[in-house]
mmCIF file of N, CA and C in Angstrom:
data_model
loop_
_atom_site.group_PDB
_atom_site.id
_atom_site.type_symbol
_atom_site.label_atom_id
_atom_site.label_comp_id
_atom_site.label_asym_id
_atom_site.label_seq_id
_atom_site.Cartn_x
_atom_site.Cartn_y
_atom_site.Cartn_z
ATOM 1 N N UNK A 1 6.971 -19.482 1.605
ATOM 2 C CA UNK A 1 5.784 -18.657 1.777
ATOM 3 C C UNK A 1 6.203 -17.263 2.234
ATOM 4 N N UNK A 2 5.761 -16.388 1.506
ATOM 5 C CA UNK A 2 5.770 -15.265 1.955
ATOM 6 C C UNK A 2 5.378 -14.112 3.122
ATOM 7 N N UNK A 3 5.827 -13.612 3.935
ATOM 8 C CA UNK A 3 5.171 -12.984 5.233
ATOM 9 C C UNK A 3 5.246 -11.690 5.178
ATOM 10 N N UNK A 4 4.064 -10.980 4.921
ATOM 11 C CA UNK A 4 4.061 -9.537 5.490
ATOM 12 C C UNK A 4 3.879 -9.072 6.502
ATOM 13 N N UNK A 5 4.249 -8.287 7.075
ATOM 14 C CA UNK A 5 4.001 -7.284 8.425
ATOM 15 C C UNK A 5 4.043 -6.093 8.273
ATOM 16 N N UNK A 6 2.832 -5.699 8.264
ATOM 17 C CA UNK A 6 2.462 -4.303 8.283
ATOM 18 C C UNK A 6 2.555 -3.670 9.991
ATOM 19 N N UNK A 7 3.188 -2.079 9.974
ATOM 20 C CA UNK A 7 2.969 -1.255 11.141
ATOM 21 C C UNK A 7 2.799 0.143 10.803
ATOM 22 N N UNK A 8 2.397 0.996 11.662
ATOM 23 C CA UNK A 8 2.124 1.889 11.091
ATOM 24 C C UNK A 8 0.653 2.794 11.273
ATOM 25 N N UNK A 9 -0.064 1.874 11.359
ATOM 26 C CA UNK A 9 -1.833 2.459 11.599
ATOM 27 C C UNK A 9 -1.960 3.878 12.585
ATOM 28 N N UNK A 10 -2.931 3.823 13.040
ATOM 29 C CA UNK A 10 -3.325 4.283 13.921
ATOM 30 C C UNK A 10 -4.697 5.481 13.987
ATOM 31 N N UNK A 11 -4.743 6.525 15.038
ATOM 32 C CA UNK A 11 -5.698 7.526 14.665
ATOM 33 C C UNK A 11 -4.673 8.740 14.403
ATOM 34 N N UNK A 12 -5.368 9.491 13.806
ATOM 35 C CA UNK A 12 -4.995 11.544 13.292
ATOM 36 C C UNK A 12 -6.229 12.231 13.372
ATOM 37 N N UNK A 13 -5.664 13.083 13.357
ATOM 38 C CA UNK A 13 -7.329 13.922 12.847
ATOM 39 C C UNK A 13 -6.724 14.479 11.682
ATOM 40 N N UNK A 14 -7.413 15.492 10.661
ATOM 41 C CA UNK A 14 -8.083 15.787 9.648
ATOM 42 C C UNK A 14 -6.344 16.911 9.887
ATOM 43 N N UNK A 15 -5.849 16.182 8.546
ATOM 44 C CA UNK A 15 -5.000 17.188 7.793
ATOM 45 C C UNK A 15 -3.495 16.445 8.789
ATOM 46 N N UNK A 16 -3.368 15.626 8.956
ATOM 47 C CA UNK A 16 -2.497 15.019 10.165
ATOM 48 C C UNK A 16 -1.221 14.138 8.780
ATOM 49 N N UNK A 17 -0.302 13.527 9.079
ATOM 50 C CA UNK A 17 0.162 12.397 8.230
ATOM 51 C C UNK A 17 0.607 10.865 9.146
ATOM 52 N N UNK A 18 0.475 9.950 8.558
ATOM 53 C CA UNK A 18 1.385 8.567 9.374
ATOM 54 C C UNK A 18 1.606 8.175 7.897
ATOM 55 N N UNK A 19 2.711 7.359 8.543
ATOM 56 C CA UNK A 19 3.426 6.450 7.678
ATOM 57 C C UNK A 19 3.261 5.191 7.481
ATOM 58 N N UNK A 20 2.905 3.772 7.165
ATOM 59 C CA UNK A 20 2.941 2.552 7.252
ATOM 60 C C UNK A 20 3.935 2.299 6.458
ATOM 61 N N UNK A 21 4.338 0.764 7.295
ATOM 62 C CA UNK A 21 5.425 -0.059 6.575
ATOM 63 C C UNK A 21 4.707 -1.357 6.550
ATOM 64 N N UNK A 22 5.628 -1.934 5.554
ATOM 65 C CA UNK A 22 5.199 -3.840 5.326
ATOM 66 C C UNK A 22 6.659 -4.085 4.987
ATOM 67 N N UNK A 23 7.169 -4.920 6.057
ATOM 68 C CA UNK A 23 7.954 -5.955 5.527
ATOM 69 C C UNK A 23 7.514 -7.212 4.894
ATOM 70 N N UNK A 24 8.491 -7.745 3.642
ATOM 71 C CA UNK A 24 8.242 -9.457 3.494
ATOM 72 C C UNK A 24 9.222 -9.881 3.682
ATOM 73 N N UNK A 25 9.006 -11.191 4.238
ATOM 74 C CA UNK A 25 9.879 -11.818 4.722
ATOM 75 C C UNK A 25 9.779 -13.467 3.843
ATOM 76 N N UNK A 26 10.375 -13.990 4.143
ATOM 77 C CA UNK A 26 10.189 -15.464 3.436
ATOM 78 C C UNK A 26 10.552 -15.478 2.158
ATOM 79 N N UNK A 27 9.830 -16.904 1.528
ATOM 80 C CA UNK A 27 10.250 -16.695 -0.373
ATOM 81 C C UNK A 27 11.223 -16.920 -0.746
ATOM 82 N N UNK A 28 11.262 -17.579 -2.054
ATOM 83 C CA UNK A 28 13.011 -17.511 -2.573
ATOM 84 C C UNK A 28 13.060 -16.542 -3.371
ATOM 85 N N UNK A 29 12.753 -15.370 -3.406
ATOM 86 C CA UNK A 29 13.258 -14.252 -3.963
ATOM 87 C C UNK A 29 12.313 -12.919 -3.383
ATOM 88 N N UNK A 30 12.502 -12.127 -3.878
ATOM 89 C CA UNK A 30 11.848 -10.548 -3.461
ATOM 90 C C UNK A 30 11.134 -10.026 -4.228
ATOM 91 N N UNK A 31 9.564 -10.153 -3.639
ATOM 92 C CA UNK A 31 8.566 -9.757 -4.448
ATOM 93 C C UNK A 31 8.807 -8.669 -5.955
ATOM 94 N N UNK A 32 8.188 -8.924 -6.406
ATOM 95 C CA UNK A 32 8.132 -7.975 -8.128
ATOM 96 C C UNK A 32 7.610 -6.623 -8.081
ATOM 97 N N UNK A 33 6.586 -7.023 -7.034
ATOM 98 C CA UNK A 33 5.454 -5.501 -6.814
ATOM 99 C C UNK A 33 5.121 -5.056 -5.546
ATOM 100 N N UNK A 34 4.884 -4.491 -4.712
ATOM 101 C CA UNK A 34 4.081 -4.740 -3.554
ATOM 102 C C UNK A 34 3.042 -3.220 -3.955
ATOM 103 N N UNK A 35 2.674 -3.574 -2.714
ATOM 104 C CA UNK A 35 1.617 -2.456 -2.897
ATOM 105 C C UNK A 35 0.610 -2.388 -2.065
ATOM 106 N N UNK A 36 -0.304 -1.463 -1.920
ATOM 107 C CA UNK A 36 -0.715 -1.011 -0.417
ATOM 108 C C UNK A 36 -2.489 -0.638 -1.138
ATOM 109 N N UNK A 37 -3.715 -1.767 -0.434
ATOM 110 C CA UNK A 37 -4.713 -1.883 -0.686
ATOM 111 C C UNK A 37 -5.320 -0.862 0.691
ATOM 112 N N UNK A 38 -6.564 -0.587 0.376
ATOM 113 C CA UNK A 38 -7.248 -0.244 1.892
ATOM 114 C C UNK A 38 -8.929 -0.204 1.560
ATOM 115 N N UNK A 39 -9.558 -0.719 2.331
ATOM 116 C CA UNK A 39 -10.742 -1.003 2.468
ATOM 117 C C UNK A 39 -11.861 -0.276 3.809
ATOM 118 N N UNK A 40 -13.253 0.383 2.829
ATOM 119 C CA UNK A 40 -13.797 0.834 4.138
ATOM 120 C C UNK A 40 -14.639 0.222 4.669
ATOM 121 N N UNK A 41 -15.471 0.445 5.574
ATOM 122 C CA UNK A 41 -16.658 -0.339 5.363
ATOM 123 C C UNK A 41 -17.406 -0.174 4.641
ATOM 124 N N UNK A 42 -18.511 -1.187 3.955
ATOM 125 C CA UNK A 42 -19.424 -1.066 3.253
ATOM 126 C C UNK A 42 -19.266 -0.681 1.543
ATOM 127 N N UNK A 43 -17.322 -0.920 1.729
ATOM 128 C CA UNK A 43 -17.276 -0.450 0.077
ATOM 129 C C UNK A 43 -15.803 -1.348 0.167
ATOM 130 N N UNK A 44 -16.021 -1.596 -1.417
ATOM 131 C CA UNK A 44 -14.720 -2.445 -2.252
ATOM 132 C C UNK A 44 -13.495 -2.156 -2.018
ATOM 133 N N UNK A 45 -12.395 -3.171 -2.076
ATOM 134 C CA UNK A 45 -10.718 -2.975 -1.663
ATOM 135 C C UNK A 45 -10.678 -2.526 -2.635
ATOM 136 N N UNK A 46 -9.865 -1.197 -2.687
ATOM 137 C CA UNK A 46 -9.096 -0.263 -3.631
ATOM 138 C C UNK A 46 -7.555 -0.233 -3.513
ATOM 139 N N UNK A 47 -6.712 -0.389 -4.750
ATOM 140 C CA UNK A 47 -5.592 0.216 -4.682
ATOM 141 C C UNK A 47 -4.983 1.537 -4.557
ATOM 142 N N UNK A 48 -4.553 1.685 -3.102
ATOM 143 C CA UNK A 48 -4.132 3.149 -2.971
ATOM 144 C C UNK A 48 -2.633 3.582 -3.741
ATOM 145 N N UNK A 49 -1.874 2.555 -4.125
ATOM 146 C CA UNK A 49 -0.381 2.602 -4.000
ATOM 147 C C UNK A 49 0.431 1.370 -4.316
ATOM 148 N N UNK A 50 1.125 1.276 -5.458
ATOM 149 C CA UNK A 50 2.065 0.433 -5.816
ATOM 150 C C UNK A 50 3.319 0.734 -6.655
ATOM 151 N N UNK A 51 3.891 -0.115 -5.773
ATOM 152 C CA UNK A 51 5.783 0.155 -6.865
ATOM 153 C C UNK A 51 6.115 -1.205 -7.146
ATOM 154 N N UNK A 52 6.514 -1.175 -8.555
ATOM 155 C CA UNK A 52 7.130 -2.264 -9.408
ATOM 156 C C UNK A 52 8.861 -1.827 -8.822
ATOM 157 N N UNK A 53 9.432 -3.563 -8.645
ATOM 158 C CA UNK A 53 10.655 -3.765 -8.158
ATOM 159 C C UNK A 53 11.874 -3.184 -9.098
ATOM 160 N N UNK A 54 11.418 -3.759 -10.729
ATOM 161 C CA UNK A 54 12.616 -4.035 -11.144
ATOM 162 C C UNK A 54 12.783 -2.204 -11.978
ATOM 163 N N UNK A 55 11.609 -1.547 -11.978
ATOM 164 C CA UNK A 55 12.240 -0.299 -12.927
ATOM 165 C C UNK A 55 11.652 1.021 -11.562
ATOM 166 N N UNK A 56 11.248 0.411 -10.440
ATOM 167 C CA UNK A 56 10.446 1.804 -9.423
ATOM 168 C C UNK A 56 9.160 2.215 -10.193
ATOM 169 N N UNK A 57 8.836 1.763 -10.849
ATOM 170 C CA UNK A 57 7.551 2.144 -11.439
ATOM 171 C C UNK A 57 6.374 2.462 -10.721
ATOM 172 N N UNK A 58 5.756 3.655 -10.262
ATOM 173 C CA UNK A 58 4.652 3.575 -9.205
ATOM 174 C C UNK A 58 2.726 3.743 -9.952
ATOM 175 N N UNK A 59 2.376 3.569 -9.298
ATOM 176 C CA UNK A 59 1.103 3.754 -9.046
ATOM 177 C C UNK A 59 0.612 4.347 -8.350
ATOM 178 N N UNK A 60 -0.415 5.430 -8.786
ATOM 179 C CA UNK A 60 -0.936 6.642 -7.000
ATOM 180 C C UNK A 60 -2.704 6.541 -7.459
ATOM 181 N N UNK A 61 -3.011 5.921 -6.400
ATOM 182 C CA UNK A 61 -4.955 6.398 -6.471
ATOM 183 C C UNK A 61 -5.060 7.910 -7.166
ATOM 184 N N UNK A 62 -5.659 8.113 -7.638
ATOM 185 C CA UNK A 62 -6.039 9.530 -8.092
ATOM 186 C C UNK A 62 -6.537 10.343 -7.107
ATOM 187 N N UNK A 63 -7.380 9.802 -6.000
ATOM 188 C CA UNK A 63 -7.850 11.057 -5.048
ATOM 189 C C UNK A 63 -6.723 10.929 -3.868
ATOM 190 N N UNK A 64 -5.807 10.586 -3.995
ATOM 191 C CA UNK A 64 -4.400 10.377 -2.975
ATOM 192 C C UNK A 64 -2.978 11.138 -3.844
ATOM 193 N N UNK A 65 -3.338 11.290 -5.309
ATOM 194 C CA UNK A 65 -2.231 12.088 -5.458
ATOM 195 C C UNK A 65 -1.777 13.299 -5.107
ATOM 196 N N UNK A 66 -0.641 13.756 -4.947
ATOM 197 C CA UNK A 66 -0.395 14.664 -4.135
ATOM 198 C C UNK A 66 -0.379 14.870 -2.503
ATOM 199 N N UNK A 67 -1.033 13.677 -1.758
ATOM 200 C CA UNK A 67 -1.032 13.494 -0.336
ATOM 201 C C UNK A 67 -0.358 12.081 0.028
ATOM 202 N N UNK A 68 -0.010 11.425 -0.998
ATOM 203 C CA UNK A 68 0.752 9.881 -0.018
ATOM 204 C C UNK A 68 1.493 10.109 -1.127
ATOM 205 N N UNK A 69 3.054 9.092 -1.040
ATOM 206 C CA UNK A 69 3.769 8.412 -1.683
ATOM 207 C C UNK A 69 4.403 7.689 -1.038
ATOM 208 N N UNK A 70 4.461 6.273 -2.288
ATOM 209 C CA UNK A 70 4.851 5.092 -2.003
ATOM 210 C C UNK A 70 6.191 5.153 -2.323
ATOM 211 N N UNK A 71 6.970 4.488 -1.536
ATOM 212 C CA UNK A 71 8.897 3.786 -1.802
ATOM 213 C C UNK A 71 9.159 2.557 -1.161
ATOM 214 N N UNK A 72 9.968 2.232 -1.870
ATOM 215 C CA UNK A 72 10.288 0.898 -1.269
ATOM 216 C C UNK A 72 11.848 0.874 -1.000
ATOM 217 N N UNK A 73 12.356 0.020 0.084
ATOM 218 C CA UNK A 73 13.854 -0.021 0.614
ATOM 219 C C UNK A 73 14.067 -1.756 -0.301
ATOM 220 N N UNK A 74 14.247 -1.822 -1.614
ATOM 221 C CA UNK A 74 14.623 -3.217 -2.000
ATOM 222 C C UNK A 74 15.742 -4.188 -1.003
ATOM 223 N N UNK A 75 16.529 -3.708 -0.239
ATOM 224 C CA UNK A 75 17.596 -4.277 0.371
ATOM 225 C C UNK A 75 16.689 -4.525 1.362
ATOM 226 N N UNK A 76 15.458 -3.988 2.405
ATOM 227 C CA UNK A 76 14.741 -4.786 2.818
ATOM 228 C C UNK A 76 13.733 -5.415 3.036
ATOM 229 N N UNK A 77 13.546 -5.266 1.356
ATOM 230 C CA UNK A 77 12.134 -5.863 0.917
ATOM 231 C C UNK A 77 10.958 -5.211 1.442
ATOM 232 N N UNK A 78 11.055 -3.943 1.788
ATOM 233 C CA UNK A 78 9.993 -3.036 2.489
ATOM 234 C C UNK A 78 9.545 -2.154 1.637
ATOM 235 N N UNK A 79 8.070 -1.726 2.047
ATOM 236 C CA UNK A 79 7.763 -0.655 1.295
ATOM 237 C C UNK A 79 7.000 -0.182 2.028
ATOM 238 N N UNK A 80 6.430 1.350 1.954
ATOM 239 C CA UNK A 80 6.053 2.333 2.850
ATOM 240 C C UNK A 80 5.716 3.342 2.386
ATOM 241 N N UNK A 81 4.171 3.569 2.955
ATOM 242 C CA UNK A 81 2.567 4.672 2.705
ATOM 243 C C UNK A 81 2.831 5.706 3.255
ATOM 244 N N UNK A 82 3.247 7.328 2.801
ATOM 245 C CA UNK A 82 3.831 8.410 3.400
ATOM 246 C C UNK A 82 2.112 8.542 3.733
ATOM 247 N N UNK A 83 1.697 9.186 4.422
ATOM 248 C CA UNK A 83 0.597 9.719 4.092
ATOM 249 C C UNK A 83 0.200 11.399 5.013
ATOM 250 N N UNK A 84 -0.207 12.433 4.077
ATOM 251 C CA UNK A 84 -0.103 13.657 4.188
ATOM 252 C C UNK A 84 -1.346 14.100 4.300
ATOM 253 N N UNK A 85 -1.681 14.948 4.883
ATOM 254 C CA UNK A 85 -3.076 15.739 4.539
ATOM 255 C C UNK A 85 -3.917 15.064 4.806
ATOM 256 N N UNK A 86 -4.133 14.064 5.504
ATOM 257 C CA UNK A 86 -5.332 12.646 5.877
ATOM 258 C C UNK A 86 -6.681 13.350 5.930
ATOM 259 N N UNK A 87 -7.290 12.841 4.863
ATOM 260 C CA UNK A 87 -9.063 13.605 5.251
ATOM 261 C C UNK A 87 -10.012 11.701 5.900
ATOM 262 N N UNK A 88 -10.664 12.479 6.360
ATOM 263 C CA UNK A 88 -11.682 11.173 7.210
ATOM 264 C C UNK A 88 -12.194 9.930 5.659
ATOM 265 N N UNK A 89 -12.478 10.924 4.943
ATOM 266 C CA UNK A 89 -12.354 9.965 3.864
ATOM 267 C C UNK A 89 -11.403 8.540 3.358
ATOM 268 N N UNK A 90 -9.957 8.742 4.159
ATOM 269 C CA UNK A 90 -8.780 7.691 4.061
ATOM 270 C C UNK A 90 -9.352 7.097 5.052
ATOM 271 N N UNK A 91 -9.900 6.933 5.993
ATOM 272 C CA UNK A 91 -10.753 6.258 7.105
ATOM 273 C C UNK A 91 -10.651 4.635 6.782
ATOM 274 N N UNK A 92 -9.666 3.928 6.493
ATOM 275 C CA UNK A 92 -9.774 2.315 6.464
ATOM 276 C C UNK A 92 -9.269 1.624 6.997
ATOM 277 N N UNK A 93 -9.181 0.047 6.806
ATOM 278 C CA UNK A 93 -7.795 -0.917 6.787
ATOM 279 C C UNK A 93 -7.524 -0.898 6.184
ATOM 280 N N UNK A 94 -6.128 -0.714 6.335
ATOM 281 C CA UNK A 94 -4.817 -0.753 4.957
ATOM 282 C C UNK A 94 -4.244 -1.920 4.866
ATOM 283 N N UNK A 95 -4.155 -2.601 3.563
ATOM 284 C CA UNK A 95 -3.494 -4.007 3.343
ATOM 285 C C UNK A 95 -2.534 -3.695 2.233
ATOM 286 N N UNK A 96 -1.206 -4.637 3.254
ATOM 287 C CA UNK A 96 0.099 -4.370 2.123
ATOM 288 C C UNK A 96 -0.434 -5.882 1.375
ATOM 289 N N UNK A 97 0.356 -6.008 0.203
ATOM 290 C CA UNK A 97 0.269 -7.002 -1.133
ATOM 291 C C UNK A 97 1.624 -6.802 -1.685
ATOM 292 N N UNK A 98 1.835 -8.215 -2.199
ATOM 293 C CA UNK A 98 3.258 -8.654 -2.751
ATOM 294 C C UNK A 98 3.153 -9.613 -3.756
ATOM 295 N N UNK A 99 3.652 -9.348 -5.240
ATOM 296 C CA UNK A 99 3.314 -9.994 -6.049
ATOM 297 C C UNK A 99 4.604 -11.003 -6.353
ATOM 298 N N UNK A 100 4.675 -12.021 -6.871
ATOM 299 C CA UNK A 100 5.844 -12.750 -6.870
ATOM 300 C C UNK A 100 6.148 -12.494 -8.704
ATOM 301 N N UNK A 101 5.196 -12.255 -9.749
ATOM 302 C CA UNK A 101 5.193 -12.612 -10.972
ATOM 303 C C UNK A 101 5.646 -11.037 -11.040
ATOM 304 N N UNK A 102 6.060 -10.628 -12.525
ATOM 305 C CA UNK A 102 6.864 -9.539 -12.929
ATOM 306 C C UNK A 102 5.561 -8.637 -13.679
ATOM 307 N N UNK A 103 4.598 -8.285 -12.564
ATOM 308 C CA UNK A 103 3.295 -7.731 -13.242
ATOM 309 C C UNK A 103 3.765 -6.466 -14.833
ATOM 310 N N UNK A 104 2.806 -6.034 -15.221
ATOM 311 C CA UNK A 104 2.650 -4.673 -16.141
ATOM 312 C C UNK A 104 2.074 -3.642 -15.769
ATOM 313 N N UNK A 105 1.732 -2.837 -15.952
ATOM 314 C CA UNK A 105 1.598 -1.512 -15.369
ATOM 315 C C UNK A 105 0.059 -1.714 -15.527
ATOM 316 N N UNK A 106 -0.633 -1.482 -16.043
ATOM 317 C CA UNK A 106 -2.154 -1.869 -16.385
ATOM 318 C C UNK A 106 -2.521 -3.060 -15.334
ATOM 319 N N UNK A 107 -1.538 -3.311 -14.632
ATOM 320 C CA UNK A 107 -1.978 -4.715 -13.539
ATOM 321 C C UNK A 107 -2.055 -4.084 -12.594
ATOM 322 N N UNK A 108 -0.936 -3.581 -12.214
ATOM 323 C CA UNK A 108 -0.765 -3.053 -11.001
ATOM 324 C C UNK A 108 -1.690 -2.452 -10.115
ATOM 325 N N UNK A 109 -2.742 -2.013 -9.941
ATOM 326 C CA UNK A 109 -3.813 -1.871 -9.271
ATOM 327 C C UNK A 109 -4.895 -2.878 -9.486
ATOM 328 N N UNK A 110 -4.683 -3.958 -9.467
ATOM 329 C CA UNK A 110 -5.470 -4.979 -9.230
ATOM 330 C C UNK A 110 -5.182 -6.402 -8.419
ATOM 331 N N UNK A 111 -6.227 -6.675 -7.501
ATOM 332 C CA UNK A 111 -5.777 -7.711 -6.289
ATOM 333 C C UNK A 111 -5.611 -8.252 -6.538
ATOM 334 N N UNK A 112 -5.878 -9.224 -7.831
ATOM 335 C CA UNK A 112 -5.808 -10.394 -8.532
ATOM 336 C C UNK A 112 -4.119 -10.519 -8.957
ATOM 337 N N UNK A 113 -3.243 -9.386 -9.146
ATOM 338 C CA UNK A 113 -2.284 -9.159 -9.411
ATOM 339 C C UNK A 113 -0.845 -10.097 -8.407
ATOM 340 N N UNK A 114 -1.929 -9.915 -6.788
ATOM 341 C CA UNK A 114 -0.957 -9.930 -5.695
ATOM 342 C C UNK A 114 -1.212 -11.205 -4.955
ATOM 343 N N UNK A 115 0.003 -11.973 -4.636
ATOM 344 C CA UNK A 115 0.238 -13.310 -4.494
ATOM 345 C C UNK A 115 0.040 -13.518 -2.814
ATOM 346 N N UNK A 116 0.531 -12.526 -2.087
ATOM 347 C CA UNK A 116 0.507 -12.479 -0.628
ATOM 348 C C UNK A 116 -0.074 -11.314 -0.307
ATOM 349 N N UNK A 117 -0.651 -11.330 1.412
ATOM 350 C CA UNK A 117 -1.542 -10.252 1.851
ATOM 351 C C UNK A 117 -0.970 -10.040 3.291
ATOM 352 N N UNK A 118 -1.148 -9.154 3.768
ATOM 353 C CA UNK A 118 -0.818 -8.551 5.420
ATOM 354 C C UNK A 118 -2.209 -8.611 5.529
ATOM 355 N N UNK A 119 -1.969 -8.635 7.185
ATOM 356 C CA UNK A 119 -3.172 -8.925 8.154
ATOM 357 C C UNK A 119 -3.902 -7.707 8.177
ATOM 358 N N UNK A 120 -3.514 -6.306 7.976
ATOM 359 C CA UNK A 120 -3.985 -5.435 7.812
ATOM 360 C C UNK A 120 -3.872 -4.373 9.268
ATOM 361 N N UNK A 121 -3.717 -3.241 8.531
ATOM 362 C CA UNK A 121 -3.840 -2.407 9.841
ATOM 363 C C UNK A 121 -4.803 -1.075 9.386
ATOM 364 N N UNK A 122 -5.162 -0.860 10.695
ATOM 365 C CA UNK A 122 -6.277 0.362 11.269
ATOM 366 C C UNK A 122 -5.916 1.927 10.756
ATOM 367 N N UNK A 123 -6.660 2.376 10.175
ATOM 368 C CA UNK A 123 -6.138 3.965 9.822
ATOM 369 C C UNK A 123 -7.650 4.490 9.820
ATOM 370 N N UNK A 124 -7.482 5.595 11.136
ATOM 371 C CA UNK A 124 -8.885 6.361 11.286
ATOM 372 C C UNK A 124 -8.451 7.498 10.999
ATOM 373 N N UNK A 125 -9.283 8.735 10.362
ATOM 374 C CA UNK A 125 -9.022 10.038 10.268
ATOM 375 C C UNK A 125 -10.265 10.500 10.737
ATOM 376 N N UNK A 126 -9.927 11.352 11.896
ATOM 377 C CA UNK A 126 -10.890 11.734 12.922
ATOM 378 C C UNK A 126 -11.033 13.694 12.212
ATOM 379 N N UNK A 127 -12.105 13.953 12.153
ATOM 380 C CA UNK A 127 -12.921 15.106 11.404
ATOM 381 C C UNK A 127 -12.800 16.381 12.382
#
């Protein structure tokens, strides 16, 4: 079974950056995809951010391009949410995701995609 641990959250105000990480741990091998969901209240989990293992292949939300990027350290199965320019709008929980199957690019922003979940952490952007 697979284990994520996300760190990283916290508060900023408006135009600030943090970083999150997710380790996985467990598994007989090293996830295919991971990737970094976040949810607000009162509205649907969105994919902010994903990298495919075997070619670095990424994924960027469209209203996050240019203010986050995703990388991953394959040697320790980590991957990690730069995040720049924070408007109150990024205001969520952020959930890392780890896919075990060798997704396609057209997948990759979808939950259905991702086999394991982190407990989630706190990201406020204060106005």
């Amino acid at each position: 079974q697979v284990h994520l641990v996300e760190s990283g959250g916290g508060l900023v105000q408006t135009g600030g950056s943090l970083r999150l990480s997710c380790a996985a741990s467990g598994g007989t091998s090293s996830p295919s995809a991971m990737a970094w969901f976040r949810q607000a209240p009162g509205k649907e989990r969105e994919c902010v951010a994903a990298i495919r293992r075997r070619d670095g292949y990424r994924y960027l939300l469209n209203s996050v391009k240019g203010r986050f990027t995703v990388s991953r350290d394959n040697g320790k199965n980590t991957v990690y949410l730069h995040m720049d320019s924070l408007k109150p709008e990024d205001t969520a929980v952020y959930y890392c995701a780890a896919a075990a199957g060798g997704p396609i690019v057209s997948s990759l922003p979808l939950a259905s995609t991702y086999d394991h979940w982190g407990q989630g952490t706190q990201v406020t952007v204060s106005s």
